[in-house]
mmCIF file of C-alpha atoms and ligand atoms in Angstrom:
data_model
loop_
_atom_site.group_PDB
_atom_site.id
_atom_site.type_symbol
_atom_site.label_atom_id
_atom_site.label_comp_id
_atom_site.label_asym_id
_atom_site.label_seq_id
_atom_site.Cartn_x
_atom_site.Cartn_y
_atom_site.Cartn_z
ATOM 1 C CA UNK A 1 18.035 1.500 8.912
ATOM 2 C CA UNK A 2 19.508 4.556 7.126
ATOM 3 C CA UNK A 3 16.900 6.432 5.197
ATOM 4 C CA UNK A 4 17.560 9.259 2.831
ATOM 5 C CA UNK A 5 14.328 11.309 2.716
ATOM 6 C CA UNK A 6 14.194 13.441 -0.449
ATOM 7 C CA UNK A 7 11.762 16.319 -0.316
ATOM 8 C CA UNK A 8 10.822 18.187 -3.459
ATOM 9 C CA UNK A 9 8.786 21.420 -4.023
ATOM 10 C CA UNK A 10 5.123 20.860 -3.453
ATOM 11 C CA UNK A 11 2.589 21.919 -0.835
ATOM 12 C CA UNK A 12 2.616 18.299 0.512
ATOM 13 C CA UNK A 13 6.161 18.959 1.713
ATOM 14 C CA UNK A 14 4.648 19.733 5.145
ATOM 15 C CA UNK A 15 3.583 16.077 5.484
ATOM 16 C CA UNK A 16 7.211 15.064 5.023
ATOM 17 C CA UNK A 17 7.919 16.506 8.441
ATOM 18 C CA UNK A 18 5.636 14.036 10.087
ATOM 19 C CA UNK A 19 7.060 11.237 8.018
ATOM 20 C CA UNK A 20 10.534 12.137 9.118
ATOM 21 C CA UNK A 21 9.332 12.054 12.685
ATOM 22 C CA UNK A 22 7.844 8.593 12.215
ATOM 23 C CA UNK A 23 11.044 7.226 10.794
ATOM 24 C CA UNK A 24 13.092 8.630 13.678
ATOM 25 C CA UNK A 25 10.545 7.419 16.225
ATOM 26 C CA UNK A 26 10.857 3.851 14.722
ATOM 27 C CA UNK A 27 14.614 3.985 15.356
ATOM 28 C CA UNK A 28 15.848 4.762 11.829
ATOM 29 C CA UNK A 29 18.512 7.330 10.935
ATOM 30 C CA UNK A 30 17.213 9.962 8.542
ATOM 31 C CA UNK A 31 19.127 12.291 6.321
ATOM 32 C CA UNK A 32 16.884 14.868 4.600
ATOM 33 C CA UNK A 33 17.794 16.206 1.165
ATOM 34 C CA UNK A 34 15.728 19.091 -0.160
ATOM 35 C CA UNK A 35 15.537 20.753 -3.499
ATOM 36 C CA UNK A 36 15.561 24.506 -3.721
ATOM 37 C CA UNK A 37 11.866 24.509 -4.548
ATOM 38 C CA UNK A 38 11.076 22.470 -1.469
ATOM 39 C CA UNK A 39 12.659 25.189 0.675
ATOM 40 C CA UNK A 40 10.015 27.633 -0.568
ATOM 41 C CA UNK A 41 7.433 25.540 1.172
ATOM 42 C CA UNK A 42 9.120 24.493 4.411
ATOM 43 C CA UNK A 43 12.222 25.441 6.374
ATOM 44 C CA UNK A 44 15.167 23.083 6.608
ATOM 45 C CA UNK A 45 15.518 23.800 10.307
ATOM 46 C CA UNK A 46 12.402 21.883 11.082
ATOM 47 C CA UNK A 47 13.756 18.790 9.395
ATOM 48 C CA UNK A 48 17.073 19.343 11.136
ATOM 49 C CA UNK A 49 15.358 19.432 14.527
ATOM 50 C CA UNK A 50 13.460 16.257 13.799
ATOM 51 C CA UNK A 51 16.192 14.167 12.243
ATOM 52 C CA UNK A 52 19.140 15.548 14.326
ATOM 53 C CA UNK A 53 21.070 16.126 11.103
ATOM 54 C CA UNK A 54 21.516 19.272 8.967
ATOM 55 C CA UNK A 55 19.562 19.209 5.723
ATOM 56 C CA UNK A 56 21.599 18.723 2.592
ATOM 57 C CA UNK A 57 20.491 20.824 -0.239
ATOM 58 C CA UNK A 58 23.492 21.899 -2.368
ATOM 59 C CA UNK A 59 25.607 20.077 -4.808
ATOM 60 C CA UNK A 60 28.455 22.521 -5.009
ATOM 61 C CA UNK A 61 28.875 23.592 -1.459
ATOM 62 C CA UNK A 62 32.296 23.018 -0.060
ATOM 63 C CA UNK A 63 31.070 23.088 3.578
ATOM 64 C CA UNK A 64 28.272 20.479 3.016
ATOM 65 C CA UNK A 65 30.424 18.301 0.863
ATOM 66 C CA UNK A 66 33.326 18.312 3.324
ATOM 67 C CA UNK A 67 31.458 16.062 5.775
ATOM 68 C CA UNK A 68 30.099 13.511 3.367
ATOM 69 C CA UNK A 69 30.309 13.974 -0.323
ATOM 70 C CA UNK A 70 27.231 13.348 -2.406
ATOM 71 C CA UNK A 71 28.457 9.930 -3.708
ATOM 72 C CA UNK A 72 29.149 8.771 -0.153
ATOM 73 C CA UNK A 73 25.606 9.994 0.789
ATOM 74 C CA UNK A 74 24.063 7.962 -1.969
ATOM 75 C CA UNK A 75 26.009 4.937 -0.628
ATOM 76 C CA UNK A 76 25.137 5.677 2.989
ATOM 77 C CA UNK A 77 21.425 5.154 2.474
ATOM 78 C CA UNK A 78 19.785 1.745 2.775
ATOM 79 C CA UNK A 79 16.581 3.218 1.351
ATOM 80 C CA UNK A 80 15.582 6.377 -0.408
ATOM 81 C CA UNK A 81 12.121 7.786 0.046
ATOM 82 C CA UNK A 82 11.062 10.643 -2.171
ATOM 83 C CA UNK A 83 8.057 12.343 -0.618
ATOM 84 C CA UNK A 84 6.626 14.433 -2.091
ATOM 85 C CA UNK A 85 8.016 13.514 -5.456
ATOM 86 C CA UNK A 86 7.110 16.452 -7.821
ATOM 87 C CA UNK A 87 6.249 15.933 -11.554
ATOM 88 C CA UNK A 88 9.479 17.824 -12.256
ATOM 89 C CA UNK A 89 11.724 15.591 -10.247
ATOM 90 C CA UNK A 90 10.035 12.494 -11.637
ATOM 91 C CA UNK A 91 10.605 13.714 -15.140
ATOM 92 C CA UNK A 92 14.335 14.373 -14.389
ATOM 93 C CA UNK A 93 14.689 10.982 -12.816
ATOM 94 C CA UNK A 94 13.206 9.279 -15.775
ATOM 95 C CA UNK A 95 15.642 11.165 -18.109
ATOM 96 C CA UNK A 96 18.636 10.669 -15.864
ATOM 97 C CA UNK A 97 19.231 14.364 -15.256
ATOM 98 C CA UNK A 98 21.469 15.389 -12.477
ATOM 99 C CA UNK A 99 21.084 19.152 -12.018
ATOM 100 C CA UNK A 100 20.794 19.245 -8.162
ATOM 101 C CA UNK A 101 21.954 17.314 -5.213
ATOM 102 C CA UNK A 102 18.789 15.089 -5.004
ATOM 103 C CA UNK A 103 18.648 14.149 -8.711
ATOM 104 C CA UNK A 104 22.449 13.511 -8.639
ATOM 105 C CA UNK A 105 22.117 11.271 -5.609
ATOM 106 C CA UNK A 106 19.332 9.368 -7.258
ATOM 107 C CA UNK A 107 21.408 8.815 -10.366
ATOM 108 C CA UNK A 108 24.375 7.688 -8.253
ATOM 109 C CA UNK A 109 22.415 5.242 -6.122
ATOM 110 C CA UNK A 110 21.502 1.524 -6.540
ATOM 111 C CA UNK A 111 19.419 1.433 -3.390
ATOM 112 C CA UNK A 112 15.725 0.730 -3.265
ATOM 113 C CA UNK A 113 13.681 3.888 -3.661
ATOM 114 C CA UNK A 114 10.066 4.657 -2.906
ATOM 115 C CA UNK A 115 8.431 7.324 -4.905
ATOM 116 C CA UNK A 116 5.508 9.169 -3.344
ATOM 117 C CA UNK A 117 4.193 11.588 -6.057
ATOM 118 C CA UNK A 118 2.011 14.513 -5.047
ATOM 119 C CA UNK A 119 0.742 17.139 -7.510
ATOM 120 C CA UNK A 120 -2.322 18.677 -9.073
ATOM 121 C CA UNK A 121 -4.581 16.095 -10.570
ATOM 122 C CA UNK A 122 -4.123 17.239 -14.137
ATOM 123 C CA UNK A 123 -0.319 17.095 -13.708
ATOM 124 C CA UNK A 124 -0.669 13.591 -12.367
ATOM 125 C CA UNK A 125 -3.040 12.519 -15.196
ATOM 126 C CA UNK A 126 -0.817 14.138 -17.807
ATOM 127 C CA UNK A 127 0.440 11.478 -20.233
ATOM 128 C CA UNK A 128 4.058 12.667 -19.659
ATOM 129 C CA UNK A 129 3.828 12.061 -15.921
ATOM 130 C CA UNK A 130 2.091 8.765 -16.317
ATOM 131 C CA UNK A 131 4.635 7.576 -18.801
ATOM 132 C CA UNK A 132 7.482 8.770 -16.542
ATOM 133 C CA UNK A 133 6.066 6.849 -13.574
ATOM 134 C CA UNK A 134 5.441 3.687 -15.666
ATOM 135 C CA UNK A 135 9.047 3.696 -16.882
ATOM 136 C CA UNK A 136 10.450 4.303 -13.406
ATOM 137 C CA UNK A 137 8.387 1.436 -12.014
ATOM 138 C CA UNK A 138 9.529 -0.853 -14.734
ATOM 139 C CA UNK A 139 13.087 0.103 -13.738
ATOM 140 C CA UNK A 140 12.398 -1.147 -10.223
ATOM 141 C CA UNK A 141 11.374 2.034 -8.420
ATOM 142 C CA UNK A 142 8.662 1.433 -5.825
ATOM 143 C CA UNK A 143 5.600 3.581 -6.163
ATOM 144 C CA UNK A 144 2.891 4.719 -3.711
ATOM 145 C CA UNK A 145 0.318 6.278 -5.897
ATOM 146 C CA UNK A 146 -1.421 9.483 -4.888
ATOM 147 C CA UNK A 147 -4.736 9.455 -3.094
ATOM 148 C CA UNK A 148 -7.985 10.928 -4.324
ATOM 149 C CA UNK A 149 -9.442 13.882 -2.609
ATOM 150 C CA UNK A 150 -9.623 17.707 -2.350
ATOM 151 C CA UNK A 151 -6.355 19.223 -3.450
ATOM 152 C CA UNK A 152 -4.603 22.370 -2.190
ATOM 153 C CA UNK A 153 -5.440 24.011 -5.539
ATOM 154 C CA UNK A 154 -9.121 23.460 -4.780
ATOM 155 C CA UNK A 155 -9.590 20.739 -7.424
ATOM 156 C CA UNK A 156 -10.834 17.303 -6.539
ATOM 157 C CA UNK A 157 -9.145 14.165 -7.992
ATOM 158 C CA UNK A 158 -6.103 11.943 -7.670
ATOM 159 C CA UNK A 159 -2.854 13.767 -6.764
ATOM 160 C CA UNK A 160 -2.870 14.154 -3.015
ATOM 161 C CA UNK A 161 0.006 12.715 -1.059
ATOM 162 C CA UNK A 162 -1.130 10.000 1.238
ATOM 163 C CA UNK A 163 -0.835 10.862 5.024
ATOM 164 C CA UNK A 164 2.500 10.347 6.674
ATOM 165 C CA UNK A 165 1.321 7.232 8.604
ATOM 166 C CA UNK A 166 0.215 5.588 5.517
ATOM 167 C CA UNK A 167 3.461 6.240 3.683
ATOM 168 C CA UNK A 168 5.408 4.949 6.712
ATOM 169 C CA UNK A 169 3.331 1.744 6.816
ATOM 170 C CA UNK A 170 3.675 1.247 3.135
ATOM 171 C CA UNK A 171 7.501 1.709 3.229
ATOM 172 C CA UNK A 172 7.725 -0.523 6.226
ATOM 173 C CA UNK A 173 5.924 -3.385 4.512
ATOM 174 C CA UNK A 174 8.032 -3.000 1.342
ATOM 175 C CA UNK A 175 11.329 -2.894 3.266
ATOM 176 C CA UNK A 176 10.358 -5.926 5.327
ATOM 177 C CA UNK A 177 9.446 -7.842 2.118
ATOM 178 C CA UNK A 178 12.866 -7.032 0.702
ATOM 179 C CA UNK A 179 14.530 -8.228 3.861
ATOM 180 C CA UNK A 180 12.749 -11.726 3.906
ATOM 181 C CA UNK A 181 13.302 -13.309 0.521
ATOM 182 C CA UNK A 182 11.949 -16.781 1.567
ATOM 183 C CA UNK A 183 8.804 -15.321 2.928
ATOM 184 C CA UNK A 184 8.425 -13.265 -0.183
ATOM 185 C CA UNK A 185 8.862 -16.321 -2.321
ATOM 186 C CA UNK A 186 6.221 -18.199 -0.252
ATOM 187 C CA UNK A 187 3.541 -15.482 -0.388
ATOM 188 C CA UNK A 188 4.199 -14.361 -3.953
ATOM 189 C CA UNK A 189 1.015 -14.927 -5.941
ATOM 190 C CA UNK A 190 -0.868 -16.590 -3.012
ATOM 191 C CA UNK A 191 -4.494 -15.564 -2.463
ATOM 192 C CA UNK A 192 -5.230 -14.338 1.043
ATOM 193 C CA UNK A 193 -8.562 -13.346 2.526
ATOM 194 C CA UNK A 194 -8.468 -11.193 5.630
ATOM 195 C CA UNK A 195 -11.315 -9.983 7.795
ATOM 196 C CA UNK A 196 -10.619 -6.969 10.057
ATOM 197 C CA UNK A 197 -12.252 -4.532 12.410
ATOM 198 C CA UNK A 198 -15.470 -4.757 14.449
ATOM 199 C CA UNK A 199 -18.977 -5.433 13.278
ATOM 200 C CA UNK A 200 -21.756 -2.996 14.231
ATOM 201 C CA UNK A 201 -25.236 -4.483 14.917
ATOM 202 C CA UNK A 202 -27.882 -1.814 14.465
ATOM 203 C CA UNK A 203 -30.601 -1.433 17.113
ATOM 204 C CA UNK A 204 -32.326 1.360 15.353
ATOM 205 C CA UNK A 205 -31.321 4.075 12.740
ATOM 206 C CA UNK A 206 -29.038 5.849 15.267
ATOM 207 C CA UNK A 207 -27.735 3.198 17.754
ATOM 208 C CA UNK A 208 -25.682 0.028 17.401
ATOM 209 C CA UNK A 209 -23.843 -2.618 19.325
ATOM 210 C CA UNK A 210 -20.222 -2.656 18.628
ATOM 211 C CA UNK A 211 -16.799 -3.373 20.114
ATOM 212 C CA UNK A 212 -13.422 -1.676 20.468
ATOM 213 C CA UNK A 213 -11.610 -3.253 17.596
ATOM 214 C CA UNK A 214 -9.622 -0.641 15.606
ATOM 215 C CA UNK A 215 -8.922 -3.063 12.720
ATOM 216 C CA UNK A 216 -5.222 -2.241 12.882
ATOM 217 C CA UNK A 217 -4.079 -5.887 13.249
ATOM 218 C CA UNK A 218 -5.981 -7.177 10.258
ATOM 219 C CA UNK A 219 -5.023 -4.102 8.169
ATOM 220 C CA UNK A 220 -1.339 -4.704 9.073
ATOM 221 C CA UNK A 221 -1.623 -8.338 7.988
ATOM 222 C CA UNK A 222 -3.230 -7.294 4.707
ATOM 223 C CA UNK A 223 -0.659 -4.672 3.970
ATOM 224 C CA UNK A 224 2.332 -6.865 4.833
ATOM 225 C CA UNK A 225 0.973 -9.785 2.822
ATOM 226 C CA UNK A 226 0.357 -7.460 -0.175
ATOM 227 C CA UNK A 227 3.923 -6.160 0.086
ATOM 228 C CA UNK A 228 5.147 -9.810 0.066
ATOM 229 C CA UNK A 229 3.393 -10.334 -3.231
ATOM 230 C CA UNK A 230 0.092 -11.905 -2.134
ATOM 231 C CA UNK A 231 -3.254 -11.047 -3.741
ATOM 232 C CA UNK A 232 -5.178 -9.745 -0.735
ATOM 233 C CA UNK A 233 -8.856 -9.303 -0.330
ATOM 234 C CA UNK A 234 -9.718 -7.400 2.871
ATOM 235 C CA UNK A 235 -13.217 -7.557 4.262
ATOM 236 C CA UNK A 236 -13.351 -4.600 6.658
ATOM 237 C CA UNK A 237 -15.925 -3.796 9.339
ATOM 238 C CA UNK A 238 -16.566 -0.140 10.136
ATOM 239 C CA UNK A 239 -13.074 1.377 10.832
ATOM 240 C CA UNK A 240 -11.376 4.661 10.039
ATOM 241 C CA UNK A 241 -8.289 3.273 8.437
ATOM 242 C CA UNK A 242 -7.011 3.938 4.853
ATOM 243 C CA UNK A 243 -6.819 1.000 2.503
ATOM 244 C CA UNK A 244 -3.369 -0.403 2.044
ATOM 245 C CA UNK A 245 -2.471 0.074 -1.563
ATOM 246 C CA UNK A 246 -2.985 -2.819 -3.866
ATOM 247 C CA UNK A 247 -5.446 -4.572 -1.575
ATOM 248 C CA UNK A 248 -9.019 -5.301 -2.764
ATOM 249 C CA UNK A 249 -11.243 -4.004 0.129
ATOM 250 C CA UNK A 250 -14.815 -4.776 0.716
ATOM 251 C CA UNK A 251 -16.555 -2.725 3.376
ATOM 252 C CA UNK A 252 -19.213 -4.258 5.560
ATOM 253 C CA UNK A 253 -21.064 -3.266 8.678
ATOM 254 C CA UNK A 254 -22.776 -6.195 10.412
ATOM 255 C CA UNK A 255 -21.762 -9.814 11.118
ATOM 256 C CA UNK A 256 -24.302 -11.017 8.615
ATOM 257 C CA UNK A 257 -22.861 -8.758 5.818
ATOM 258 C CA UNK A 258 -19.369 -10.000 6.804
ATOM 259 C CA UNK A 259 -20.519 -13.600 6.534
ATOM 260 C CA UNK A 260 -22.043 -12.951 3.114
ATOM 261 C CA UNK A 261 -18.818 -11.347 1.850
ATOM 262 C CA UNK A 262 -16.704 -14.212 3.292
ATOM 263 C CA UNK A 263 -19.004 -16.816 1.820
ATOM 264 C CA UNK A 264 -18.781 -15.103 -1.561
ATOM 265 C CA UNK A 265 -14.961 -14.910 -1.567
ATOM 266 C CA UNK A 266 -13.402 -17.697 0.574
ATOM 267 C CA UNK A 267 -13.321 -20.349 -2.183
ATOM 268 C CA UNK A 268 -11.012 -18.225 -4.315
ATOM 269 C CA UNK A 269 -8.419 -17.969 -1.466
ATOM 270 C CA UNK A 270 -5.942 -20.463 -0.126
ATOM 271 C CA UNK A 271 -5.655 -18.773 3.265
ATOM 272 C CA UNK A 272 -8.279 -17.036 5.372
ATOM 273 C CA UNK A 273 -7.249 -14.934 8.335
ATOM 274 C CA UNK A 274 -10.122 -13.919 10.511
ATOM 275 C CA UNK A 275 -8.792 -10.972 12.511
ATOM 276 C CA UNK A 276 -12.258 -9.295 12.791
ATOM 277 C CA UNK A 277 -13.866 -8.928 16.212
ATOM 278 C CA UNK A 278 -17.227 -10.127 15.061
ATOM 279 C CA UNK A 279 -20.027 -9.144 17.495
ATOM 280 C CA UNK A 280 -21.391 -12.350 19.068
ATOM 281 C CA UNK A 281 -24.960 -11.049 19.206
ATOM 282 C CA UNK A 282 -27.335 -8.907 17.147
ATOM 283 C CA UNK A 283 -30.810 -7.746 17.833
ATOM 284 C CA UNK A 284 -33.469 -9.979 16.386
ATOM 285 C CA UNK A 285 -34.905 -7.100 14.298
ATOM 286 C CA UNK A 286 -33.418 -3.637 14.064
ATOM 287 C CA UNK A 287 -36.203 -1.097 14.670
ATOM 288 C CA UNK A 288 -37.048 1.227 11.724
ATOM 289 C CA UNK A 289 -37.389 4.223 13.972
ATOM 290 C CA UNK A 290 -35.293 5.607 16.856
ATOM 291 C CA UNK A 291 -36.200 3.920 20.146
ATOM 292 C CA UNK A 292 -37.863 6.601 22.310
ATOM 293 C CA UNK A 293 -37.487 6.847 26.090
ATOM 294 C CA UNK A 294 -40.876 6.780 27.757
ATOM 295 C CA UNK A 295 -41.513 9.198 30.623
ATOM 296 C CA UNK A 296 -40.278 7.557 33.865
ATOM 297 C CA UNK A 297 -38.853 4.510 32.027
ATOM 298 C CA UNK A 298 -36.224 2.652 34.076
ATOM 299 C CA UNK A 299 -35.512 -0.390 31.950
ATOM 300 C CA UNK A 300 -35.185 -1.412 28.373
ATOM 301 C CA UNK A 301 -34.976 -5.011 27.361
ATOM 302 C CA UNK A 302 -33.502 -6.002 24.064
ATOM 303 C CA UNK A 303 -33.682 -9.500 22.764
ATOM 304 C CA UNK A 304 -30.384 -10.563 21.187
ATOM 305 C CA UNK A 305 -29.758 -13.499 18.960
ATOM 306 C CA UNK A 306 -26.429 -15.176 18.322
ATOM 307 C CA UNK A 307 -24.598 -14.143 15.136
ATOM 308 C CA UNK A 308 -23.229 -16.784 12.727
ATOM 309 C CA UNK A 309 -19.738 -17.912 13.551
ATOM 310 C CA UNK A 310 -17.872 -16.909 10.332
ATOM 311 C CA UNK A 311 -14.504 -18.539 10.871
ATOM 312 C CA UNK A 312 -16.100 -21.727 12.097
ATOM 313 C CA UNK A 313 -18.326 -21.829 9.029
ATOM 314 C CA UNK A 314 -15.183 -21.513 6.711
ATOM 315 C CA UNK A 315 -13.361 -24.225 8.740
ATOM 316 C CA UNK A 316 -16.215 -26.652 8.096
ATOM 317 C CA UNK A 317 -16.097 -26.305 4.359
ATOM 318 C CA UNK A 318 -14.438 -28.922 2.149
ATOM 319 C CA UNK A 319 -12.232 -28.007 0.450
ATOM 320 C CA UNK A 320 -11.382 -25.181 2.730
ATOM 321 C CA UNK A 321 -8.557 -22.690 2.882
ATOM 322 C CA UNK A 322 -5.890 -22.719 5.585
ATOM 323 C CA UNK A 323 -7.918 -21.062 8.425
ATOM 324 C CA UNK A 324 -6.447 -18.690 10.974
ATOM 325 C CA UNK A 325 -8.478 -17.221 13.833
ATOM 326 C CA UNK A 326 -7.875 -14.742 16.627
ATOM 327 C CA UNK A 327 -8.700 -15.064 20.271
ATOM 328 C CA UNK A 328 -8.843 -11.871 22.254
ATOM 329 C CA UNK A 329 -9.250 -12.702 25.911
ATOM 330 C CA UNK A 330 -9.152 -10.695 29.128
ATOM 331 C CA UNK A 331 -8.320 -13.738 31.304
ATOM 332 C CA UNK A 332 -7.073 -17.335 31.010
ATOM 333 C CA UNK A 333 -5.724 -16.531 27.569
ATOM 334 C CA UNK A 334 -4.024 -19.751 26.547
ATOM 335 C CA UNK A 335 -6.639 -22.306 27.878
ATOM 336 C CA UNK A 336 -9.466 -20.380 26.195
ATOM 337 C CA UNK A 337 -7.501 -19.944 22.993
ATOM 338 C CA UNK A 338 -6.467 -23.618 22.821
ATOM 339 C CA UNK A 339 -10.068 -24.673 23.319
ATOM 340 C CA UNK A 340 -11.326 -22.192 20.740
ATOM 341 C CA UNK A 341 -8.845 -23.478 18.141
ATOM 342 C CA UNK A 342 -10.134 -27.027 18.589
ATOM 343 C CA UNK A 343 -13.814 -26.136 18.814
ATOM 344 C CA UNK A 344 -13.722 -24.082 15.572
ATOM 345 C CA UNK A 345 -11.383 -26.446 13.787
ATOM 346 C CA UNK A 346 -8.817 -23.748 13.076
ATOM 347 C CA UNK A 347 -5.281 -24.501 11.649
ATOM 348 C CA UNK A 348 -3.863 -21.701 13.665
ATOM 349 C CA UNK A 349 -5.156 -19.297 16.396
ATOM 350 C CA UNK A 350 -3.410 -16.106 17.404
ATOM 351 C CA UNK A 351 -4.127 -15.455 21.056
ATOM 352 C CA UNK A 352 -3.836 -12.006 22.475
ATOM 353 C CA UNK A 353 -4.479 -10.536 25.884
ATOM 354 C CA UNK A 354 -6.814 -7.581 25.789
ATOM 355 C CA UNK A 355 -7.835 -5.224 28.496
ATOM 356 C CA UNK A 356 -6.460 -2.051 30.108
ATOM 357 C CA UNK A 357 -3.906 -0.535 27.739
ATOM 358 C CA UNK A 358 -3.195 -3.499 25.493
ATOM 359 C CA UNK A 359 -4.775 -5.140 22.536
ATOM 360 C CA UNK A 360 -7.545 -3.394 20.759
ATOM 361 C CA UNK A 361 -6.660 0.229 20.057
ATOM 362 C CA UNK A 362 -2.906 0.322 20.619
ATOM 363 C CA UNK A 363 -0.119 0.049 18.098
ATOM 364 C CA UNK A 364 1.701 -2.699 19.906
ATOM 365 C CA UNK A 365 0.677 -6.268 20.604
ATOM 366 C CA UNK A 366 1.958 -9.659 21.786
ATOM 367 C CA UNK A 367 0.513 -12.743 20.104
ATOM 368 C CA UNK A 368 0.829 -16.381 21.017
ATOM 369 C CA UNK A 369 0.489 -18.498 17.900
ATOM 370 C CA UNK A 370 -1.162 -21.855 18.589
ATOM 371 C CA UNK A 371 -1.422 -24.635 16.075
ATOM 372 C CA UNK A 372 -2.044 -28.327 16.477
ATOM 373 C CA UNK A 373 1.755 -28.941 16.502
ATOM 374 C CA UNK A 374 3.203 -26.070 18.456
ATOM 375 C CA UNK A 375 2.888 -22.835 20.421
ATOM 376 C CA UNK A 376 5.096 -19.817 19.830
ATOM 377 C CA UNK A 377 5.087 -16.470 21.654
ATOM 378 C CA UNK A 378 6.018 -13.440 19.572
ATOM 379 C CA UNK A 379 7.910 -10.707 21.369
ATOM 380 C CA UNK A 380 5.886 -7.579 22.261
ATOM 381 C CA UNK A 381 6.187 -5.369 19.218
ATOM 382 C CA UNK A 382 4.305 -3.328 16.673
ATOM 383 C CA UNK A 383 1.286 -4.776 14.923
ATOM 384 C CA UNK A 384 3.253 -4.680 11.770
ATOM 385 C CA UNK A 385 5.894 -7.023 13.331
ATOM 386 C CA UNK A 386 3.121 -9.220 14.741
ATOM 387 C CA UNK A 387 1.602 -9.500 11.283
ATOM 388 C CA UNK A 388 4.945 -10.535 9.905
ATOM 389 C CA UNK A 389 5.137 -13.204 12.624
ATOM 390 C CA UNK A 390 1.747 -14.541 11.708
ATOM 391 C CA UNK A 391 2.613 -14.669 8.000
ATOM 392 C CA UNK A 392 5.912 -16.501 8.851
ATOM 393 C CA UNK A 393 4.058 -19.055 11.018
ATOM 394 C CA UNK A 394 1.626 -19.810 8.223
ATOM 395 C CA UNK A 395 4.583 -20.374 5.893
ATOM 396 C CA UNK A 396 6.199 -22.750 8.402
ATOM 397 C CA UNK A 397 3.005 -24.728 8.899
ATOM 398 C CA UNK A 398 2.288 -25.000 5.206
ATOM 399 C CA UNK A 399 5.856 -25.999 4.227
ATOM 400 C CA UNK A 400 6.955 -28.206 7.071
HETATM 401 O O1 LIG B 501 -15.779 -16.781 19.224
HETATM 402 P P1 LIG B 501 -14.779 -15.729 19.451
HETATM 403 O O2 LIG B 501 -15.320 -14.366 19.118
HETATM 404 O O3 LIG B 501 -14.151 -15.723 20.745
HETATM 405 O O4 LIG B 501 -13.612 -16.116 18.438
HETATM 406 C C1 LIG B 501 -12.827 -15.184 17.818
HETATM 407 C C2 LIG B 501 -12.430 -15.716 16.448
HETATM 408 O O5 LIG B 501 -13.554 -16.134 15.785
HETATM 409 C C3 LIG B 501 -11.854 -14.608 15.594
HETATM 410 O O6 LIG B 501 -11.000 -15.123 14.600
HETATM 411 C C4 LIG B 501 -13.076 -13.982 14.990
HETATM 412 O O7 LIG B 501 -12.780 -13.315 13.777
HETATM 413 C C5 LIG B 501 -13.957 -15.254 14.695
HETATM 414 N N1 LIG B 501 -15.383 -15.041 14.867
HETATM 415 C C6 LIG B 501 -16.132 -15.243 13.744
HETATM 416 N N2 LIG B 501 -17.559 -15.155 13.818
HETATM 417 C C7 LIG B 501 -18.096 -14.842 15.010
HETATM 418 C C8 LIG B 501 -17.362 -14.616 16.106
HETATM 419 C C9 LIG B 501 -15.992 -14.738 16.038
HETATM 420 O O8 LIG B 501 -15.656 -15.534 12.733
HETATM 421 N N3 LIG B 501 -19.404 -14.703 15.066
#
């Protein structure tokens, strides 16, 4: 895809370098357009090196306009991403001002555009900015709202630009949604419950039993479904991933807590995707104090008891949502997954091979989607693409 990355003047401009790299790494063509203020924060040469194209920054520069004029540049882009979008540029955009190359391009473009504002929290909260953003959204601009946190100015509040990885994932989900209208129509307004990540089973106040799930697969599903218009509730085990915007997130730690949350929410959702790697066992009773090693001690026995099977519990309810499970296996992937689907009474199971180098912590994956009716192998690709494949399969199964 051809992406026009607009960079305006704010300290967050340095994060746009990483964003540019992520776009290029994913195979997209990137043309960076900077405002004069942006160049106070970061040099155009860095963007040129990353994107392989000279940065465009001037409206009335014969040399720059000779190659591709600003109107052609506006037409060239499939998507425009404005990151960081300053309060100043947002205000100009709202008013339709065209006083530099970037604002002129924006005015001359009918392409989808993602705005990623970043500014001091008071500038963000200011009624003018809030009104400008609301008007722009109503006009069809996409918005990735600023995150909360410590700001460059030392204040704490909403205004920080999300990290590049998060912006990239958000854009990816939105651009995919735009590219699949039928899928969009199917998921629009549907209520989806997703569980993701590991569960940690405490042994004592400092130790736990856990597993290597990163949560990336479930988070990718939640993010993609949200971008397709679904109402998503995400029950997340302990992971270090940012919440996809617009998703209602509930954090839990143990399998029992995950079960409680699922039991509380499943009835309000029409689809449940259990992507969590729930620990199969927990200690009967976590100890209140740290377990101490005795002098000369060679062994320690812990008695473990089986955790509740959350996905099987949901699949036993009546009425029940459409239930999707995951099967991560290190061997005999398909026979184990088929048996698991039947045993747990799942509508669909997503089988994935895990082990050295694949599965849990990586960004790529390869799922085999097994339902009562059919089996389909998705090509090896990003978890984002796998998530899309799962959401498509659910649509096929529910509409055939
Ligand atoms: O039983 P196993 O862990 O192999 O099955 C994996 C599937 O079952 C996943 O969808 C996982 O989220 C779900 N599961 C569960 N509760 C458990 C164990 C697994 O919901 N206690």
